[in-house]
PDB file of N, CA and C in Angstrom:
ATOM      1  N   UNK A   1      93.950  71.149 103.039  1.00  0.00           N
ATOM      2  CA  UNK A   1      93.488  72.270 103.972  1.00  0.00           C
ATOM      3  C   UNK A   1      94.140  73.624 103.511  1.00  0.00           C
ATOM      4  N   UNK A   2      93.362  74.622 103.673  1.00  0.00           N
ATOM      5  CA  UNK A   2      93.749  75.880 103.158  1.00  0.00           C
ATOM      6  C   UNK A   2      94.700  76.565 104.099  1.00  0.00           C
ATOM      7  N   UNK A   3      95.614  77.447 103.691  1.00  0.00           N
ATOM      8  CA  UNK A   3      96.512  78.175 104.458  1.00  0.00           C
ATOM      9  C   UNK A   3      95.741  79.351 105.024  1.00  0.00           C
ATOM     10  N   UNK A   4      96.192  80.013 106.012  1.00  0.00           N
ATOM     11  CA  UNK A   4      95.656  81.193 106.647  1.00  0.00           C
ATOM     12  C   UNK A   4      96.644  82.296 106.284  1.00  0.00           C
ATOM     13  N   UNK A   5      96.142  83.386 105.611  1.00  0.00           N
ATOM     14  CA  UNK A   5      97.059  84.652 105.295  1.00  0.00           C
ATOM     15  C   UNK A   5      96.472  85.791 106.085  1.00  0.00           C
ATOM     16  N   UNK A   6      97.216  86.463 106.837  1.00  0.00           N
ATOM     17  CA  UNK A   6      96.785  87.698 107.504  1.00  0.00           C
ATOM     18  C   UNK A   6      97.687  88.753 107.046  1.00  0.00           C
ATOM     19  N   UNK A   7      96.858  90.020 106.790  1.00  0.00           N
ATOM     20  CA  UNK A   7      97.433  91.353 106.312  1.00  0.00           C
ATOM     21  C   UNK A   7      96.870  92.296 107.173  1.00  0.00           C
ATOM     22  N   UNK A   8      97.724  93.030 108.105  1.00  0.00           N
ATOM     23  CA  UNK A   8      97.293  93.783 109.012  1.00  0.00           C
ATOM     24  C   UNK A   8      98.098  95.090 108.933  1.00  0.00           C
ATOM     25  N   UNK A   9      97.654  96.090 109.804  1.00  0.00           N
ATOM     26  CA  UNK A   9      98.463  97.365 109.943  1.00  0.00           C
ATOM     27  C   UNK A   9      98.454  97.718 111.331  1.00  0.00           C
ATOM     28  N   UNK A  10      99.610  98.236 111.737  1.00  0.00           N
ATOM     29  CA  UNK A  10      99.678  98.812 113.072  1.00  0.00           C
ATOM     30  C   UNK A  10     100.030 100.202 112.924  1.00  0.00           C
ATOM     31  N   UNK A  11      99.220 101.117 113.428  1.00  0.00           N
ATOM     32  CA  UNK A  11      99.454 102.483 113.375  1.00  0.00           C
ATOM     33  C   UNK A  11      99.905 103.048 114.743  1.00  0.00           C
ATOM     34  N   UNK A  12     100.962 103.953 114.653  1.00  0.00           N
ATOM     35  CA  UNK A  12     101.531 104.471 115.941  1.00  0.00           C
ATOM     36  C   UNK A  12     102.215 105.740 115.535  1.00  0.00           C
ATOM     37  N   UNK A  13     102.518 106.557 116.607  1.00  0.00           N
ATOM     38  CA  UNK A  13     103.254 107.873 116.244  1.00  0.00           C
ATOM     39  C   UNK A  13     104.359 107.648 115.440  1.00  0.00           C
ATOM     40  N   UNK A  14     104.557 108.547 114.428  1.00  0.00           N
ATOM     41  CA  UNK A  14     105.875 108.350 113.460  1.00  0.00           C
ATOM     42  C   UNK A  14     107.028 108.303 114.172  1.00  0.00           C
ATOM     43  N   UNK A  15     107.307 109.022 115.226  1.00  0.00           N
ATOM     44  CA  UNK A  15     108.499 109.045 115.979  1.00  0.00           C
ATOM     45  C   UNK A  15     108.850 107.734 116.705  1.00  0.00           C
ATOM     46  N   UNK A  16     107.873 106.910 116.817  1.00  0.00           N
ATOM     47  CA  UNK A  16     107.886 105.657 117.530  1.00  0.00           C
ATOM     48  C   UNK A  16     108.054 104.369 116.552  1.00  0.00           C
ATOM     49  N   UNK A  17     107.815 104.642 115.304  1.00  0.00           N
ATOM     50  CA  UNK A  17     107.779 103.438 114.518  1.00  0.00           C
ATOM     51  C   UNK A  17     109.021 102.596 114.333  1.00  0.00           C
ATOM     52  N   UNK A  18     110.231 103.334 114.214  1.00  0.00           N
ATOM     53  CA  UNK A  18     111.427 102.611 113.904  1.00  0.00           C
ATOM     54  C   UNK A  18     111.896 101.860 115.319  1.00  0.00           C
ATOM     55  N   UNK A  19     111.666 102.405 116.419  1.00  0.00           N
ATOM     56  CA  UNK A  19     111.874 101.831 117.609  1.00  0.00           C
ATOM     57  C   UNK A  19     110.980 100.629 117.841  1.00  0.00           C
ATOM     58  N   UNK A  20     109.752 100.693 117.498  1.00  0.00           N
ATOM     59  CA  UNK A  20     108.823  99.485 117.509  1.00  0.00           C
ATOM     60  C   UNK A  20     109.307  98.388 116.692  1.00  0.00           C
ATOM     61  N   UNK A  21     109.699  98.787 115.485  1.00  0.00           N
ATOM     62  CA  UNK A  21     110.177  97.647 114.486  1.00  0.00           C
ATOM     63  C   UNK A  21     111.461  97.134 115.005  1.00  0.00           C
ATOM     64  N   UNK A  22     112.505  97.789 115.452  1.00  0.00           N
ATOM     65  CA  UNK A  22     113.710  97.266 115.823  1.00  0.00           C
ATOM     66  C   UNK A  22     113.533  96.289 117.079  1.00  0.00           C
ATOM     67  N   UNK A  23     112.726  96.833 117.973  1.00  0.00           N
ATOM     68  CA  UNK A  23     112.469  96.008 119.294  1.00  0.00           C
ATOM     69  C   UNK A  23     111.592  94.813 119.137  1.00  0.00           C
ATOM     70  N   UNK A  24     110.889  94.677 118.003  1.00  0.00           N
ATOM     71  CA  UNK A  24     109.982  93.680 117.805  1.00  0.00           C
ATOM     72  C   UNK A  24     110.527  92.386 117.399  1.00  0.00           C
ATOM     73  N   UNK A  25     111.864  92.432 116.929  1.00  0.00           N
ATOM     74  CA  UNK A  25     112.492  91.216 116.382  1.00  0.00           C
ATOM     75  C   UNK A  25     112.405  89.936 117.300  1.00  0.00           C
ATOM     76  N   UNK A  26     112.569  90.024 118.532  1.00  0.00           N
ATOM     77  CA  UNK A  26     112.460  88.822 119.311  1.00  0.00           C
ATOM     78  C   UNK A  26     110.970  88.096 119.090  1.00  0.00           C
ATOM     79  N   UNK A  27     109.974  88.909 118.979  1.00  0.00           N
ATOM     80  CA  UNK A  27     108.628  88.388 118.920  1.00  0.00           C
ATOM     81  C   UNK A  27     108.330  87.941 117.507  1.00  0.00           C
ATOM     82  N   UNK A  28     109.013  88.485 116.537  1.00  0.00           N
ATOM     83  CA  UNK A  28     108.865  88.015 115.130  1.00  0.00           C
ATOM     84  C   UNK A  28     109.576  86.854 115.046  1.00  0.00           C
ATOM     85  N   UNK A  29     110.789  86.628 115.524  1.00  0.00           N
ATOM     86  CA  UNK A  29     111.533  85.375 115.631  1.00  0.00           C
ATOM     87  C   UNK A  29     110.849  84.229 116.264  1.00  0.00           C
ATOM     88  N   UNK A  30     110.166  84.626 117.364  1.00  0.00           N
ATOM     89  CA  UNK A  30     109.297  83.682 118.157  1.00  0.00           C
ATOM     90  C   UNK A  30     108.242  83.158 117.338  1.00  0.00           C
ATOM     91  N   UNK A  31     107.412  83.892 116.578  1.00  0.00           N
ATOM     92  CA  UNK A  31     106.459  83.448 115.829  1.00  0.00           C
ATOM     93  C   UNK A  31     107.064  82.653 114.679  1.00  0.00           C
ATOM     94  N   UNK A  32     108.042  83.086 114.175  1.00  0.00           N
ATOM     95  CA  UNK A  32     108.691  82.203 112.921  1.00  0.00           C
ATOM     96  C   UNK A  32     109.063  80.774 113.454  1.00  0.00           C
ATOM     97  N   UNK A  33     109.389  80.778 114.741  1.00  0.00           N
ATOM     98  CA  UNK A  33     109.858  79.316 115.285  1.00  0.00           C
ATOM     99  C   UNK A  33     108.654  78.562 115.621  1.00  0.00           C
ATOM    100  N   UNK A  34     107.465  78.988 115.441  1.00  0.00           N
ATOM    101  CA  UNK A  34     106.264  78.165 115.909  1.00  0.00           C
ATOM    102  C   UNK A  34     105.938  77.266 114.680  1.00  0.00           C
ATOM    103  N   UNK A  35     105.491  76.097 115.059  1.00  0.00           N
ATOM    104  CA  UNK A  35     105.122  75.081 114.195  1.00  0.00           C
ATOM    105  C   UNK A  35     103.886  75.626 113.296  1.00  0.00           C
ATOM    106  N   UNK A  36     103.965  75.496 112.071  1.00  0.00           N
ATOM    107  CA  UNK A  36     102.807  75.882 111.186  1.00  0.00           C
ATOM    108  C   UNK A  36     103.073  77.420 110.722  1.00  0.00           C
ATOM    109  N   UNK A  37     103.973  78.195 111.179  1.00  0.00           N
ATOM    110  CA  UNK A  37     104.332  79.445 110.684  1.00  0.00           C
ATOM    111  C   UNK A  37     104.974  79.365 109.306  1.00  0.00           C
ATOM    112  N   UNK A  38     104.552  79.873 108.334  1.00  0.00           N
ATOM    113  CA  UNK A  38     105.158  79.883 106.957  1.00  0.00           C
ATOM    114  C   UNK A  38     105.839  81.233 106.713  1.00  0.00           C
ATOM    115  N   UNK A  39     105.213  82.314 107.242  1.00  0.00           N
ATOM    116  CA  UNK A  39     105.763  83.586 106.973  1.00  0.00           C
ATOM    117  C   UNK A  39     105.235  84.452 108.089  1.00  0.00           C
ATOM    118  N   UNK A  40     106.080  85.426 108.648  1.00  0.00           N
ATOM    119  CA  UNK A  40     105.742  86.438 109.554  1.00  0.00           C
ATOM    120  C   UNK A  40     106.648  87.581 109.468  1.00  0.00           C
ATOM    121  N   UNK A  41     106.035  88.618 109.059  1.00  0.00           N
ATOM    122  CA  UNK A  41     106.905  89.852 108.763  1.00  0.00           C
ATOM    123  C   UNK A  41     106.338  91.077 109.059  1.00  0.00           C
ATOM    124  N   UNK A  42     107.021  92.004 109.794  1.00  0.00           N
ATOM    125  CA  UNK A  42     106.663  93.464 109.997  1.00  0.00           C
ATOM    126  C   UNK A  42     107.557  94.195 109.090  1.00  0.00           C
ATOM    127  N   UNK A  43     106.948  95.457 108.561  1.00  0.00           N
ATOM    128  CA  UNK A  43     107.667  96.318 107.671  1.00  0.00           C
ATOM    129  C   UNK A  43     107.178  97.633 107.648  1.00  0.00           C
ATOM    130  N   UNK A  44     107.948  98.661 107.684  1.00  0.00           N
ATOM    131  CA  UNK A  44     107.647  99.986 107.535  1.00  0.00           C
ATOM    132  C   UNK A  44     106.849 100.278 106.249  1.00  0.00           C
ATOM    133  N   UNK A  45     105.629 100.946 106.413  1.00  0.00           N
ATOM    134  CA  UNK A  45     104.899 101.385 105.143  1.00  0.00           C
ATOM    135  C   UNK A  45     105.651 102.487 104.520  1.00  0.00           C
ATOM    136  N   UNK A  46     105.935 102.376 103.110  1.00  0.00           N
ATOM    137  CA  UNK A  46     106.714 103.457 102.449  1.00  0.00           C
ATOM    138  C   UNK A  46     105.879 104.585 102.207  1.00  0.00           C
ATOM    139  N   UNK A  47     104.434 104.545 102.392  1.00  0.00           N
ATOM    140  CA  UNK A  47     103.583 105.716 101.872  1.00  0.00           C
ATOM    141  C   UNK A  47     103.046 106.313 103.263  1.00  0.00           C
ATOM    142  N   UNK A  48     103.159 105.644 104.390  1.00  0.00           N
ATOM    143  CA  UNK A  48     102.526 106.263 105.611  1.00  0.00           C
ATOM    144  C   UNK A  48     103.616 106.119 106.815  1.00  0.00           C
ATOM    145  N   UNK A  49     104.157 107.332 107.371  1.00  0.00           N
ATOM    146  CA  UNK A  49     105.215 107.219 108.337  1.00  0.00           C
ATOM    147  C   UNK A  49     104.791 106.703 109.709  1.00  0.00           C
ATOM    148  N   UNK A  50     103.437 106.449 109.792  1.00  0.00           N
ATOM    149  CA  UNK A  50     102.949 106.149 111.046  1.00  0.00           C
ATOM    150  C   UNK A  50     102.506 104.587 111.070  1.00  0.00           C
ATOM    151  N   UNK A  51     102.764 103.807 109.994  1.00  0.00           N
ATOM    152  CA  UNK A  51     102.245 102.645 109.867  1.00  0.00           C
ATOM    153  C   UNK A  51     103.164 101.531 109.783  1.00  0.00           C
ATOM    154  N   UNK A  52     102.936 100.299 110.396  1.00  0.00           N
ATOM    155  CA  UNK A  52     103.769  99.144 110.211  1.00  0.00           C
ATOM    156  C   UNK A  52     102.964  98.149 109.471  1.00  0.00           C
ATOM    157  N   UNK A  53     103.279  97.522 108.449  1.00  0.00           N
ATOM    158  CA  UNK A  53     102.451  96.495 107.755  1.00  0.00           C
ATOM    159  C   UNK A  53     102.862  95.126 108.364  1.00  0.00           C
ATOM    160  N   UNK A  54     101.986  94.308 108.633  1.00  0.00           N
ATOM    161  CA  UNK A  54     102.186  92.906 109.148  1.00  0.00           C
ATOM    162  C   UNK A  54     101.637  91.917 108.136  1.00  0.00           C
ATOM    163  N   UNK A  55     102.453  90.964 107.848  1.00  0.00           N
ATOM    164  CA  UNK A  55     101.930  89.890 106.944  1.00  0.00           C
ATOM    165  C   UNK A  55     102.293  88.475 107.633  1.00  0.00           C
ATOM    166  N   UNK A  56     101.351  87.694 107.698  1.00  0.00           N
ATOM    167  CA  UNK A  56     101.485  86.287 108.345  1.00  0.00           C
ATOM    168  C   UNK A  56     100.934  85.248 107.385  1.00  0.00           C
ATOM    169  N   UNK A  57     101.412  84.113 107.395  1.00  0.00           N
ATOM    170  CA  UNK A  57     101.042  83.025 106.629  1.00  0.00           C
ATOM    171  C   UNK A  57     101.134  81.680 107.547  1.00  0.00           C
ATOM    172  N   UNK A  58     100.024  80.956 107.752  1.00  0.00           N
ATOM    173  CA  UNK A  58      99.960  79.938 108.591  1.00  0.00           C
ATOM    174  C   UNK A  58      99.444  78.745 107.815  1.00  0.00           C
ATOM    175  N   UNK A  59      99.887  77.512 108.339  1.00  0.00           N
ATOM    176  CA  UNK A  59      99.550  76.239 107.614  1.00  0.00           C
ATOM    177  C   UNK A  59      97.973  75.884 107.835  1.00  0.00           C
ATOM    178  N   UNK A  60      97.503  76.417 108.957  1.00  0.00           N
ATOM    179  CA  UNK A  60      96.035  76.019 109.192  1.00  0.00           C
ATOM    180  C   UNK A  60      95.486  76.960 110.382  1.00  0.00           C
ATOM    181  N   UNK A  61      94.217  76.665 110.594  1.00  0.00           N
ATOM    182  CA  UNK A  61      93.519  77.448 111.707  1.00  0.00           C
ATOM    183  C   UNK A  61      94.133  77.047 112.992  1.00  0.00           C
ATOM    184  N   UNK A  62      94.357  75.817 113.078  1.00  0.00           N
ATOM    185  CA  UNK A  62      95.034  75.307 114.455  1.00  0.00           C
ATOM    186  C   UNK A  62      96.359  75.764 114.712  1.00  0.00           C
ATOM    187  N   UNK A  63      97.142  76.019 113.724  1.00  0.00           N
ATOM    188  CA  UNK A  63      98.518  76.597 113.890  1.00  0.00           C
ATOM    189  C   UNK A  63      98.348  78.051 114.300  1.00  0.00           C
ATOM    190  N   UNK A  64      97.359  78.739 113.774  1.00  0.00           N
ATOM    191  CA  UNK A  64      97.110  80.191 114.081  1.00  0.00           C
ATOM    192  C   UNK A  64      96.679  80.244 115.389  1.00  0.00           C
ATOM    193  N   UNK A  65      95.784  79.391 115.928  1.00  0.00           N
ATOM    194  CA  UNK A  65      95.213  79.349 117.318  1.00  0.00           C
ATOM    195  C   UNK A  65      96.233  79.109 118.316  1.00  0.00           C
ATOM    196  N   UNK A  66      97.157  78.214 117.924  1.00  0.00           N
ATOM    197  CA  UNK A  66      98.316  77.932 118.722  1.00  0.00           C
ATOM    198  C   UNK A  66      99.156  79.141 118.873  1.00  0.00           C
ATOM    199  N   UNK A  67      99.401  79.979 117.834  1.00  0.00           N
ATOM    200  CA  UNK A  67     100.127  81.131 117.963  1.00  0.00           C
ATOM    201  C   UNK A  67      99.579  81.997 118.990  1.00  0.00           C
ATOM    202  N   UNK A  68      98.315  82.237 118.796  1.00  0.00           N
ATOM    203  CA  UNK A  68      97.450  83.303 119.641  1.00  0.00           C
ATOM    204  C   UNK A  68      97.595  82.732 121.139  1.00  0.00           C
ATOM    205  N   UNK A  69      97.783  81.571 121.375  1.00  0.00           N
ATOM    206  CA  UNK A  69      97.948  81.110 122.778  1.00  0.00           C
ATOM    207  C   UNK A  69      99.396  80.930 123.238  1.00  0.00           C
ATOM    208  N   UNK A  70     100.399  81.355 122.493  1.00  0.00           N
ATOM    209  CA  UNK A  70     101.698  81.267 122.624  1.00  0.00           C
ATOM    210  C   UNK A  70     102.283  82.379 123.524  1.00  0.00           C
ATOM    211  N   UNK A  71     103.422  82.290 124.157  1.00  0.00           N
ATOM    212  CA  UNK A  71     103.892  83.350 125.044  1.00  0.00           C
ATOM    213  C   UNK A  71     104.615  84.357 124.042  1.00  0.00           C
ATOM    214  N   UNK A  72     104.972  84.103 122.900  1.00  0.00           N
ATOM    215  CA  UNK A  72     105.449  85.109 121.897  1.00  0.00           C
ATOM    216  C   UNK A  72     104.375  86.024 121.440  1.00  0.00           C
ATOM    217  N   UNK A  73     103.126  85.563 121.394  1.00  0.00           N
ATOM    218  CA  UNK A  73     102.000  86.480 120.921  1.00  0.00           C
ATOM    219  C   UNK A  73     101.758  87.428 122.233  1.00  0.00           C
ATOM    220  N   UNK A  74     101.624  86.877 123.273  1.00  0.00           N
ATOM    221  CA  UNK A  74     101.545  87.656 124.518  1.00  0.00           C
ATOM    222  C   UNK A  74     102.519  88.724 124.675  1.00  0.00           C
ATOM    223  N   UNK A  75     103.704  88.287 124.361  1.00  0.00           N
ATOM    224  CA  UNK A  75     105.008  89.282 124.464  1.00  0.00           C
ATOM    225  C   UNK A  75     104.758  90.342 123.492  1.00  0.00           C
ATOM    226  N   UNK A  76     104.260  89.976 122.252  1.00  0.00           N
ATOM    227  CA  UNK A  76     104.034  91.119 121.210  1.00  0.00           C
ATOM    228  C   UNK A  76     103.042  92.002 121.567  1.00  0.00           C
ATOM    229  N   UNK A  77     101.963  91.545 122.211  1.00  0.00           N
ATOM    230  CA  UNK A  77     100.809  92.462 122.683  1.00  0.00           C
ATOM    231  C   UNK A  77     101.369  93.363 123.819  1.00  0.00           C
ATOM    232  N   UNK A  78     102.295  92.927 124.696  1.00  0.00           N
ATOM    233  CA  UNK A  78     102.778  93.758 125.575  1.00  0.00           C
ATOM    234  C   UNK A  78     103.810  94.691 125.039  1.00  0.00           C
ATOM    235  N   UNK A  79     104.568  94.377 124.112  1.00  0.00           N
ATOM    236  CA  UNK A  79     105.479  95.106 123.351  1.00  0.00           C
ATOM    237  C   UNK A  79     104.755  96.335 122.671  1.00  0.00           C
ATOM    238  N   UNK A  80     103.629  96.009 121.903  1.00  0.00           N
ATOM    239  CA  UNK A  80     102.858  97.121 121.373  1.00  0.00           C
ATOM    240  C   UNK A  80     102.181  97.988 122.473  1.00  0.00           C
ATOM    241  N   UNK A  81     101.808  97.384 123.581  1.00  0.00           N
ATOM    242  CA  UNK A  81     101.205  98.193 124.666  1.00  0.00           C
ATOM    243  C   UNK A  81     102.193  99.280 125.249  1.00  0.00           C
ATOM    244  N   UNK A  82     103.540  98.912 125.035  1.00  0.00           N
ATOM    245  CA  UNK A  82     104.396  99.938 125.603  1.00  0.00           C
ATOM    246  C   UNK A  82     104.622 101.187 124.701  1.00  0.00           C
ATOM    247  N   UNK A  83     103.964 101.054 123.484  1.00  0.00           N
ATOM    248  CA  UNK A  83     103.808 102.202 122.556  1.00  0.00           C
ATOM    249  C   UNK A  83     102.530 102.741 122.461  1.00  0.00           C
ATOM    250  N   UNK A  84     101.722 102.422 123.436  1.00  0.00           N
ATOM    251  CA  UNK A  84     100.348 102.872 123.572  1.00  0.00           C
ATOM    252  C   UNK A  84      99.348 102.431 122.594  1.00  0.00           C
ATOM    253  N   UNK A  85      99.620 101.200 122.136  1.00  0.00           N
ATOM    254  CA  UNK A  85      98.607 100.571 121.201  1.00  0.00           C
ATOM    255  C   UNK A  85      97.917  99.422 121.988  1.00  0.00           C
TER     256      UNK A  85
END
């Protein structure tokens, strides 16, 4: 079965990026603790001060679907919402 790889970007005001990254750690840790999560990382884009790069790797579509239904994903959406995203 093929792995699922996600590469995404989150754009937000430059003055909010570091705060968003620092306070996201509980949601990142939550994703990493989920069965089927091989990699889950947020990082500051070195070329764009308003961007966070997101990279995820999951063992299967089922694992990713479970992530989307998990409280950690819902919490992450709320976290991003607090920054107007």
